[in-house]
Amino acid sequence: MLILGIESSCDETGVALVEVLGDAPPVLLADELHSQIKMHQPYGGVVPELASRDHIRRVLPLLQATLDKACRPLSSVDVVAFTQGPGLAGALLVGAGAACALGAALDVPVLGVHHLEGHLLSPFLSADPPKFPFIALLVSGGHTQLMQVDSVGSYKILGETIDDAAGEAFDKSAKLLGLDYPGGPMLARLAEQGDPKAYKLPRPLLHSGNLDFSFAGLKTAVLTQVKKIKDANVLAGQSQELTETQIVDVAASTQAAIVECLVKKSLAALVGSGLRRLVVAGGVGANQHLRESLNAECAKRNIRVHYPELRLCTDNGAMIALAAALRIQAGVAKPSKDYSFAVKPRWELAA
Ligand code: KG4
Ligand code: ZN
């Protein structure tokens, strides 16, 4: 069975083709991606209307490129999967509209996929796929959640952010340092050269006794810290602008605060559940410091950690085709010929 996956929930258009043969692990045949980052950069964030228009321009050429790469004709597609939510309504409608039109034209069923389930299951495409059950740390631009995952479709939320997501904390702190959107990866790069202990930043809810996170206060603390440094620079008779060293030190201190919260709560979730396997997914899962800290802490405790391939940490079509494939294989979803392409901009993954 050939499953076509289309992702268009935010600022990346992704298309992928996954093959399912019986119960064997699904195989990614080809995938294509177009990132809108450059287009949104002058605005300092995603402009929803521009995002939708660009998805429309990209989706069919990316589909053709994916088919060409996989050496499969469009007529060989058996199921068309698409991101049904959560995300920007207009952006989601483009993927859903394209998927349903293709489904109707080919007379094949379609399947709406939850974007976060795509992230969550993306490590199954890695060279070291996880086994159920496991604890999942889902860290993206819009979500930060710890879940117990017992099987495909069985997701129990153990804790989540009560305000900003971890990715948002990276991006907003980066903006305060004058870095371009999306600042997360750039802040991480600068942090590599900085001293993570240079500035004392809060670790919100670290000792809350539950598995929830809070990152909104951190952004305010970074803002206050940047102001303090500027004042001190002026007092010292220098330009108020942060020096290169000060910028990398703030970046490293911010990253250390975010990563410590993510690592400590993940370990607490593992201890609380008694599980010995952790899966990390979502854009922030690409963060090297997070990976190194988790690897070190989990190695000490004999806990296995799994990540998606680096390129599949951020949004892509492969994870959508894969999630559809795994849901169909597990018998928890049935594609249908309902081509009404209803999208769900707000959609909880787990109860
Ligand atoms: O999963 P994703 O691509 O989109 C959502 O579904 O939200 O995640 C994007 C987020 C952004 O906030 C971005 O800054 C962050 O992931 N991100 C990173 C890194 N790469 C992407 N944050 C920290 N370090 C990175 N290396
Ligand atoms: Zn995402």
Coordinates of C-alpha atoms and ligand atoms in Angstrom, one line a residue, residues 7 9 115-116 119 140-141 282-283 313-315 319, ligand 2:
E7 CA 1.9 18.6 5.7
S9 CA -0.1 23.2 9.1
H115 CA 0.2 17.0 13.4
L116 CA 1.6 16.1 16.9
H119 CA 6.0 14.3 15.4
S140 CA 7.7 21.9 19.3
G141 CA 7.0 25.6 18.6
G282 CA 9.3 18.0 17.7
G283 CA 11.5 20.9 16.5
C313 CA 12.5 16.9 13.9
T314 CA 10.9 19.9 12.4
D315 CA 7.7 19.8 10.3
M319 CA 5.9 12.1 9.6
Ligands
ZN2 ZN 5.4 20.7 14.1

